[in-house]
Amino acid sequence: DGGITQSPKYLFRKEGQNVTLSCEQNLNHDAMYWYRQDPGQGLRLIYYSQIVNDFQKGDIAEGYSVSREKKESFPLTVTSAQKNPTAFYLCASSIRGEGNTEAFFGQGTRLTVV
Amino acid sequence: DQQVKQNSPSLSVQEGRISILNCDYTNSMFDYFLWYKKYPAEGPTFLISISSIKDKNEDGRFTVFLNKSAKHLSLHIVPSQPGDSAVYFCAASAYGGATNKLIFGTGTLLAVQP
């Protein structure tokens, strides 16, 4: 089955700890994205990558870091510098980063800081 | 400043009737618009899109209308089915639909009553 897999589905973190969210896709897509969803708000772009070994900041990148060492994988690290990390995180991919291309989303990871 | 607005947080419709979900935008440079559907604790799935050179696009029960002069688009679902109950996000882009440039609305929760 082709698709995007995010893990874990639920994650609890203590304040001051870094935590890494996994995102893997087997769609052979070049572009991958991380979004954050908060109650009453639309999806906001954290980071995106259009090609391996390259990534760009989105609208709310502060307190987050990413890597893109493999085409299939785009992990997101939520660092202790992120002031309000509790949210629903969505990973997505598309064939390419430009033009009219549909994005495919994973099922999301709900992160809660305790 | 919210560039894409979905002013109705929720909508309730009877099965078999028409559902109309609305979206307003402020940026006249937007040239591509998309609708995504999202079930709880899942990632959004692409539903339908429209380019600014068109004023209507139809796909089965789903039709999107674009009124550029009013900076308004709407999604019509006819006939509505209980399985359509979900959150619907409107998204817009000024770069031909490039996913890294999408601006999402806050979503409208549609409930289709049997």
PDB file of C-alpha atoms in Angstrom:
ATOM      1  CA  ASP A   1       0.000   0.000   0.000  1.00  0.00           C
ATOM      2  CA  GLY A   2       1.328   3.428  -0.929  1.00  0.00           C
ATOM      3  CA  GLY A   3       0.963   6.172   1.597  1.00  0.00           C
ATOM      4  CA  ILE A   4       2.369   8.271   4.387  1.00  0.00           C
ATOM      5  CA  THR A   5       2.957   6.832   7.831  1.00  0.00           C
ATOM      6  CA  GLN A   6       3.327   8.989  10.904  1.00  0.00           C
ATOM      7  CA  SER A   7       4.355   7.580  14.227  1.00  0.00           C
ATOM      8  CA  PRO A   8       3.528   7.556  16.995  1.00  0.00           C
ATOM      9  CA  LYS A   9      -0.170   8.459  16.870  1.00  0.00           C
ATOM     10  CA  TYR A  10      -0.036   9.899  20.412  1.00  0.00           C
ATOM     11  CA  LEU A  11       3.017  11.268  22.159  1.00  0.00           C
ATOM     12  CA  PHE A  12       3.515  12.705  25.608  1.00  0.00           C
ATOM     13  CA  ARG A  13       6.507  14.842  26.450  1.00  0.00           C
ATOM     14  CA  LYS A  14       7.769  16.377  29.627  1.00  0.00           C
ATOM     15  CA  GLU A  15       8.562  20.062  29.577  1.00  0.00           C
ATOM     16  CA  GLY A  16      12.160  20.726  28.605  1.00  0.00           C
ATOM     17  CA  GLN A  17      12.546  17.550  26.555  1.00  0.00           C
ATOM     18  CA  ASN A  18      13.126  17.277  22.839  1.00  0.00           C
ATOM     19  CA  VAL A  19      10.956  14.822  20.944  1.00  0.00           C
ATOM     20  CA  THR A  20      11.089  13.527  17.366  1.00  0.00           C
ATOM     21  CA  LEU A  21       8.037  12.745  15.228  1.00  0.00           C
ATOM     22  CA  SER A  22       8.476  10.258  12.439  1.00  0.00           C
ATOM     23  CA  CYS A  23       7.137  10.599   8.882  1.00  0.00           C
ATOM     24  CA  GLU A  24       7.778   8.034   6.158  1.00  0.00           C
ATOM     25  CA  GLN A  25       6.312   7.893   2.638  1.00  0.00           C
ATOM     26  CA  ASN A  26       6.544   5.257  -0.085  1.00  0.00           C
ATOM     27  CA  LEU A  27       4.875   7.333  -2.794  1.00  0.00           C
ATOM     28  CA  ASN A  28       8.206   8.314  -4.361  1.00  0.00           C
ATOM     29  CA  HIS A  29       7.324  11.962  -3.763  1.00  0.00           C
ATOM     30  CA  ASP A  30      10.065  14.548  -3.893  1.00  0.00           C
ATOM     31  CA  ALA A  31       8.400  17.092  -1.618  1.00  0.00           C
ATOM     32  CA  MET A  32       7.462  16.651   2.031  1.00  0.00           C
ATOM     33  CA  TYR A  33       5.886  19.010   4.568  1.00  0.00           C
ATOM     34  CA  TRP A  34       5.120  19.398   8.250  1.00  0.00           C
ATOM     35  CA  TYR A  35       2.010  21.220   9.401  1.00  0.00           C
ATOM     36  CA  ARG A  36       0.618  22.008  12.814  1.00  0.00           C
ATOM     37  CA  GLN A  37      -3.091  22.192  13.634  1.00  0.00           C
ATOM     38  CA  ASP A  38      -4.426  23.960  16.718  1.00  0.00           C
ATOM     39  CA  PRO A  39      -8.089  24.151  17.795  1.00  0.00           C
ATOM     40  CA  GLY A  40      -9.944  26.839  15.847  1.00  0.00           C
ATOM     41  CA  GLN A  41      -7.044  27.401  13.482  1.00  0.00           C
ATOM     42  CA  GLY A  42      -6.168  26.211  10.023  1.00  0.00           C
ATOM     43  CA  LEU A  43      -3.107  24.164   9.206  1.00  0.00           C
ATOM     44  CA  ARG A  44       0.112  26.137   9.507  1.00  0.00           C
ATOM     45  CA  LEU A  45       3.311  25.188   7.698  1.00  0.00           C
ATOM     46  CA  ILE A  46       6.333  24.453   9.922  1.00  0.00           C
ATOM     47  CA  TYR A  47       8.965  23.186   7.475  1.00  0.00           C
ATOM     48  CA  TYR A  48       9.061  21.746   3.989  1.00  0.00           C
ATOM     49  CA  SER A  49      11.564  19.963   1.803  1.00  0.00           C
ATOM     50  CA  GLN A  50      11.472  19.844  -1.978  1.00  0.00           C
ATOM     51  CA  ILE A  51      14.428  17.516  -2.384  1.00  0.00           C
ATOM     52  CA  VAL A  52      16.752  15.318  -0.348  1.00  0.00           C
ATOM     53  CA  ASN A  53      19.273  17.206   1.795  1.00  0.00           C
ATOM     54  CA  ASP A  54      17.383  20.476   1.397  1.00  0.00           C
ATOM     55  CA  PHE A  55      14.621  22.015   3.495  1.00  0.00           C
ATOM     56  CA  GLN A  56      13.065  25.428   4.061  1.00  0.00           C
ATOM     57  CA  LYS A  57      11.364  27.136   6.985  1.00  0.00           C
ATOM     58  CA  GLY A  58       7.634  27.602   6.829  1.00  0.00           C
ATOM     59  CA  ASP A  59       5.551  30.178   8.676  1.00  0.00           C
ATOM     60  CA  ILE A  60       6.123  28.863  12.213  1.00  0.00           C
ATOM     61  CA  ALA A  61       9.551  27.171  12.221  1.00  0.00           C
ATOM     62  CA  GLU A  62      10.803  28.531  15.548  1.00  0.00           C
ATOM     63  CA  GLY A  63      11.430  25.769  18.082  1.00  0.00           C
ATOM     64  CA  TYR A  64      11.422  23.021  15.447  1.00  0.00           C
ATOM     65  CA  SER A  65      14.092  21.261  13.402  1.00  0.00           C
ATOM     66  CA  VAL A  66      13.998  18.769  10.530  1.00  0.00           C
ATOM     67  CA  SER A  67      16.283  16.626   8.409  1.00  0.00           C
ATOM     68  CA  ARG A  68      15.873  15.063   4.967  1.00  0.00           C
ATOM     69  CA  GLU A  69      18.616  12.482   4.578  1.00  0.00           C
ATOM     70  CA  LYS A  70      16.427  10.097   2.588  1.00  0.00           C
ATOM     71  CA  LYS A  71      13.675  10.746   0.062  1.00  0.00           C
ATOM     72  CA  GLU A  72      11.252   8.593   2.066  1.00  0.00           C
ATOM     73  CA  SER A  73      11.786  10.172   5.464  1.00  0.00           C
ATOM     74  CA  PHE A  74      11.247  13.650   6.945  1.00  0.00           C
ATOM     75  CA  PRO A  75      11.434  13.561  10.764  1.00  0.00           C
ATOM     76  CA  LEU A  76      10.425  16.590  12.813  1.00  0.00           C
ATOM     77  CA  THR A  77      12.070  17.395  16.153  1.00  0.00           C
ATOM     78  CA  VAL A  78      10.116  19.538  18.584  1.00  0.00           C
ATOM     79  CA  THR A  79      12.745  21.154  20.766  1.00  0.00           C
ATOM     80  CA  SER A  80      12.491  22.566  24.263  1.00  0.00           C
ATOM     81  CA  ALA A  81      12.621  26.022  22.653  1.00  0.00           C
ATOM     82  CA  GLN A  82       9.097  25.560  21.262  1.00  0.00           C
ATOM     83  CA  LYS A  83       6.949  27.530  23.715  1.00  0.00           C
ATOM     84  CA  ASN A  84       3.618  25.851  23.053  1.00  0.00           C
ATOM     85  CA  PRO A  85       4.234  22.405  21.539  1.00  0.00           C
ATOM     86  CA  THR A  86       0.931  20.744  22.413  1.00  0.00           C
ATOM     87  CA  ALA A  87      -0.839  20.326  19.047  1.00  0.00           C
ATOM     88  CA  PHE A  88      -1.810  17.928  16.274  1.00  0.00           C
ATOM     89  CA  TYR A  89       1.071  17.520  13.801  1.00  0.00           C
ATOM     90  CA  LEU A  90       0.500  16.516  10.205  1.00  0.00           C
ATOM     91  CA  CYS A  91       3.051  15.363   7.668  1.00  0.00           C
ATOM     92  CA  ALA A  92       2.316  15.555   3.949  1.00  0.00           C
ATOM     93  CA  SER A  93       4.013  14.843   0.652  1.00  0.00           C
ATOM     94  CA  SER A  94       3.485  15.776  -2.983  1.00  0.00           C
ATOM     95  CA  ILE A  95       5.061  14.800  -6.276  1.00  0.00           C
ATOM     96  CA  ARG A  96       6.920  18.084  -6.375  1.00  0.00           C
ATOM     97  CA  GLY A  97       6.924  21.319  -4.435  1.00  0.00           C
ATOM     98  CA  GLU A  98       5.716  23.628  -7.165  1.00  0.00           C
ATOM     99  CA  GLY A  99       2.675  23.721  -9.389  1.00  0.00           C
ATOM    100  CA  ASN A 100      -0.790  22.258  -9.021  1.00  0.00           C
ATOM    101  CA  THR A 101       0.026  19.099  -7.165  1.00  0.00           C
ATOM    102  CA  GLU A 102      -2.213  17.393  -4.658  1.00  0.00           C
ATOM    103  CA  ALA A 103      -0.749  16.849  -1.201  1.00  0.00           C
ATOM    104  CA  PHE A 104      -1.225  13.523   0.569  1.00  0.00           C
ATOM    105  CA  PHE A 105      -1.392  13.681   4.351  1.00  0.00           C
ATOM    106  CA  GLY A 106      -0.492  11.197   7.059  1.00  0.00           C
ATOM    107  CA  GLN A 107      -2.838  10.398   9.926  1.00  0.00           C
ATOM    108  CA  GLY A 108      -1.152  12.804  12.291  1.00  0.00           C
ATOM    109  CA  THR A 109       0.581  12.728  15.678  1.00  0.00           C
ATOM    110  CA  ARG A 110      -1.042  14.322  18.692  1.00  0.00           C
ATOM    111  CA  LEU A 111       1.681  15.706  20.953  1.00  0.00           C
ATOM    112  CA  THR A 112       0.865  16.616  24.537  1.00  0.00           C
ATOM    113  CA  VAL A 113       3.295  18.262  26.923  1.00  0.00           C
ATOM    114  CA  VAL A 114       2.780  17.113  30.514  1.00  0.00           C
TER     115      VAL A 114
ATOM    116  CA  ASP B   1      -4.271  38.449   9.478  1.00  0.00           C
ATOM    117  CA  GLN B   2      -6.339  35.525   8.219  1.00  0.00           C
ATOM    118  CA  GLN B   3      -6.109  35.519   4.411  1.00  0.00           C
ATOM    119  CA  VAL B   4      -8.500  32.582   4.028  1.00  0.00           C
ATOM    120  CA  LYS B   5     -11.643  32.648   6.140  1.00  0.00           C
ATOM    121  CA  GLN B   6     -14.295  30.061   6.792  1.00  0.00           C
ATOM    122  CA  ASN B   7     -16.762  32.028   8.862  1.00  0.00           C
ATOM    123  CA  SER B   8     -19.053  29.132   9.717  1.00  0.00           C
ATOM    124  CA  PRO B   9     -17.398  26.830  12.254  1.00  0.00           C
ATOM    125  CA  SER B  10     -20.165  24.270  11.814  1.00  0.00           C
ATOM    126  CA  LEU B  11     -23.059  23.322   9.552  1.00  0.00           C
ATOM    127  CA  SER B  12     -25.832  20.768  10.018  1.00  0.00           C
ATOM    128  CA  VAL B  13     -27.752  19.355   7.032  1.00  0.00           C
ATOM    129  CA  GLN B  14     -30.322  16.617   6.502  1.00  0.00           C
ATOM    130  CA  GLU B  15     -29.324  13.577   4.473  1.00  0.00           C
ATOM    131  CA  GLY B  16     -30.245  14.004   0.799  1.00  0.00           C
ATOM    132  CA  ARG B  17     -30.228  17.814   0.942  1.00  0.00           C
ATOM    133  CA  ILE B  18     -27.569  20.175  -0.354  1.00  0.00           C
ATOM    134  CA  SER B  19     -24.599  21.191   1.805  1.00  0.00           C
ATOM    135  CA  ILE B  20     -22.997  24.536   0.993  1.00  0.00           C
ATOM    136  CA  LEU B  21     -19.666  25.356   2.587  1.00  0.00           C
ATOM    137  CA  ASN B  22     -18.298  28.849   2.133  1.00  0.00           C
ATOM    138  CA  CYS B  23     -14.827  30.333   2.022  1.00  0.00           C
ATOM    139  CA  ASP B  24     -13.703  33.964   1.630  1.00  0.00           C
ATOM    140  CA  TYR B  25     -10.225  35.211   0.846  1.00  0.00           C
ATOM    141  CA  THR B  26      -8.504  38.563   0.890  1.00  0.00           C
ATOM    142  CA  ASN B  27      -5.453  38.105  -1.346  1.00  0.00           C
ATOM    143  CA  SER B  28      -6.294  38.895  -4.978  1.00  0.00           C
ATOM    144  CA  MET B  29      -3.095  37.122  -6.037  1.00  0.00           C
ATOM    145  CA  PHE B  30      -4.493  33.703  -5.108  1.00  0.00           C
ATOM    146  CA  ASP B  31      -4.806  31.685  -8.305  1.00  0.00           C
ATOM    147  CA  TYR B  32      -5.582  28.169  -7.130  1.00  0.00           C
ATOM    148  CA  PHE B  33      -8.022  26.902  -4.542  1.00  0.00           C
ATOM    149  CA  LEU B  34      -8.505  23.492  -2.963  1.00  0.00           C
ATOM    150  CA  TRP B  35     -10.903  21.764  -0.607  1.00  0.00           C
ATOM    151  CA  TYR B  36      -9.722  19.098   1.811  1.00  0.00           C
ATOM    152  CA  LYS B  37     -11.873  16.849   3.961  1.00  0.00           C
ATOM    153  CA  LYS B  38     -10.734  15.686   7.388  1.00  0.00           C
ATOM    154  CA  TYR B  39     -12.109  13.038   9.732  1.00  0.00           C
ATOM    155  CA  PRO B  40     -11.196  13.221  13.459  1.00  0.00           C
ATOM    156  CA  ALA B  41      -7.652  12.062  14.303  1.00  0.00           C
ATOM    157  CA  GLU B  42      -6.869  11.543  10.613  1.00  0.00           C
ATOM    158  CA  GLY B  43      -5.006  13.580   8.032  1.00  0.00           C
ATOM    159  CA  PRO B  44      -6.910  15.674   5.489  1.00  0.00           C
ATOM    160  CA  THR B  45      -7.685  14.157   2.104  1.00  0.00           C
ATOM    161  CA  PHE B  46      -7.896  16.145  -1.108  1.00  0.00           C
ATOM    162  CA  LEU B  47     -11.423  16.623  -2.389  1.00  0.00           C
ATOM    163  CA  ILE B  48     -11.550  19.039  -5.316  1.00  0.00           C
ATOM    164  CA  SER B  49      -9.705  22.067  -6.674  1.00  0.00           C
ATOM    165  CA  ILE B  50     -10.255  24.994  -9.005  1.00  0.00           C
ATOM    166  CA  SER B  51      -7.972  27.316 -10.896  1.00  0.00           C
ATOM    167  CA  SER B  52      -8.728  31.032 -10.992  1.00  0.00           C
ATOM    168  CA  ILE B  53      -9.296  30.835 -14.755  1.00  0.00           C
ATOM    169  CA  LYS B  54     -12.483  28.852 -14.100  1.00  0.00           C
ATOM    170  CA  ASP B  55     -15.609  29.671 -12.130  1.00  0.00           C
ATOM    171  CA  LYS B  56     -16.864  26.121 -11.617  1.00  0.00           C
ATOM    172  CA  ASN B  57     -15.458  22.636 -11.267  1.00  0.00           C
ATOM    173  CA  GLU B  58     -17.532  19.528 -10.759  1.00  0.00           C
ATOM    174  CA  ASP B  59     -16.637  16.034  -9.585  1.00  0.00           C
ATOM    175  CA  GLY B  60     -19.552  13.727  -8.906  1.00  0.00           C
ATOM    176  CA  ARG B  61     -21.545  15.037  -5.957  1.00  0.00           C
ATOM    177  CA  PHE B  62     -19.029  17.816  -5.319  1.00  0.00           C
ATOM    178  CA  THR B  63     -18.978  21.169  -7.107  1.00  0.00           C
ATOM    179  CA  VAL B  64     -16.769  24.141  -6.310  1.00  0.00           C
ATOM    180  CA  PHE B  65     -17.808  27.635  -7.411  1.00  0.00           C
ATOM    181  CA  LEU B  66     -15.400  30.553  -7.580  1.00  0.00           C
ATOM    182  CA  ASN B  67     -16.500  34.204  -7.609  1.00  0.00           C
ATOM    183  CA  LYS B  68     -13.306  36.184  -8.125  1.00  0.00           C
ATOM    184  CA  SER B  69     -14.911  39.600  -7.919  1.00  0.00           C
ATOM    185  CA  ALA B  70     -16.338  38.739  -4.501  1.00  0.00           C
ATOM    186  CA  LYS B  71     -13.221  36.782  -3.469  1.00  0.00           C
ATOM    187  CA  HIS B  72     -15.505  33.942  -2.501  1.00  0.00           C
ATOM    188  CA  LEU B  73     -15.669  30.245  -3.171  1.00  0.00           C
ATOM    189  CA  SER B  74     -18.125  27.622  -2.129  1.00  0.00           C
ATOM    190  CA  LEU B  75     -18.312  23.846  -2.059  1.00  0.00           C
ATOM    191  CA  HIS B  76     -21.664  22.248  -2.856  1.00  0.00           C
ATOM    192  CA  ILE B  77     -22.362  18.637  -1.918  1.00  0.00           C
ATOM    193  CA  VAL B  78     -25.488  17.158  -3.500  1.00  0.00           C
ATOM    194  CA  PRO B  79     -26.996  14.963  -2.224  1.00  0.00           C
ATOM    195  CA  SER B  80     -25.404  15.017   1.223  1.00  0.00           C
ATOM    196  CA  GLN B  81     -24.701  11.662   2.865  1.00  0.00           C
ATOM    197  CA  PRO B  82     -23.913  10.802   6.511  1.00  0.00           C
ATOM    198  CA  GLY B  83     -20.398   9.749   5.407  1.00  0.00           C
ATOM    199  CA  ASP B  84     -19.788  13.349   4.354  1.00  0.00           C
ATOM    200  CA  SER B  85     -19.743  14.369   8.024  1.00  0.00           C
ATOM    201  CA  ALA B  86     -16.240  15.753   8.558  1.00  0.00           C
ATOM    202  CA  VAL B  87     -14.272  18.996   8.808  1.00  0.00           C
ATOM    203  CA  TYR B  88     -13.795  20.722   5.463  1.00  0.00           C
ATOM    204  CA  PHE B  89     -10.789  22.980   4.920  1.00  0.00           C
ATOM    205  CA  CYS B  90     -10.532  25.528   2.165  1.00  0.00           C
ATOM    206  CA  ALA B  91      -6.989  26.338   0.990  1.00  0.00           C
ATOM    207  CA  ALA B  92      -5.574  28.881  -1.437  1.00  0.00           C
ATOM    208  CA  SER B  93      -2.278  29.562  -3.125  1.00  0.00           C
ATOM    209  CA  ALA B  94      -0.775  32.430  -5.106  1.00  0.00           C
ATOM    210  CA  TYR B  95       1.730  30.123  -6.752  1.00  0.00           C
ATOM    211  CA  GLY B  96      -0.325  27.786  -8.858  1.00  0.00           C
ATOM    212  CA  GLY B  97      -1.280  25.540  -5.986  1.00  0.00           C
ATOM    213  CA  ALA B  98       2.209  24.819  -4.702  1.00  0.00           C
ATOM    214  CA  THR B  99       1.725  22.955  -1.444  1.00  0.00           C
ATOM    215  CA  ASN B 100       4.442  24.915   0.357  1.00  0.00           C
ATOM    216  CA  LYS B 101       2.531  28.085  -0.410  1.00  0.00           C
ATOM    217  CA  LEU B 102      -0.949  26.943   0.620  1.00  0.00           C
ATOM    218  CA  ILE B 103      -2.884  29.074   3.092  1.00  0.00           C
ATOM    219  CA  PHE B 104      -5.558  27.083   4.919  1.00  0.00           C
ATOM    220  CA  GLY B 105      -8.817  28.296   6.401  1.00  0.00           C
ATOM    221  CA  THR B 106      -9.917  27.329   9.908  1.00  0.00           C
ATOM    222  CA  GLY B 107     -12.313  24.633   8.736  1.00  0.00           C
ATOM    223  CA  THR B 108     -16.076  24.000   8.858  1.00  0.00           C
ATOM    224  CA  LEU B 109     -17.495  20.979  10.643  1.00  0.00           C
ATOM    225  CA  LEU B 110     -20.268  19.452   8.534  1.00  0.00           C
ATOM    226  CA  ALA B 111     -22.782  17.152  10.223  1.00  0.00           C
ATOM    227  CA  VAL B 112     -25.160  15.281   7.924  1.00  0.00           C
ATOM    228  CA  GLN B 113     -28.148  13.997   9.875  1.00  0.00           C
ATOM    229  CA  PRO B 114     -29.738  10.714   8.752  1.00  0.00           C
TER     230      PRO B 114
END
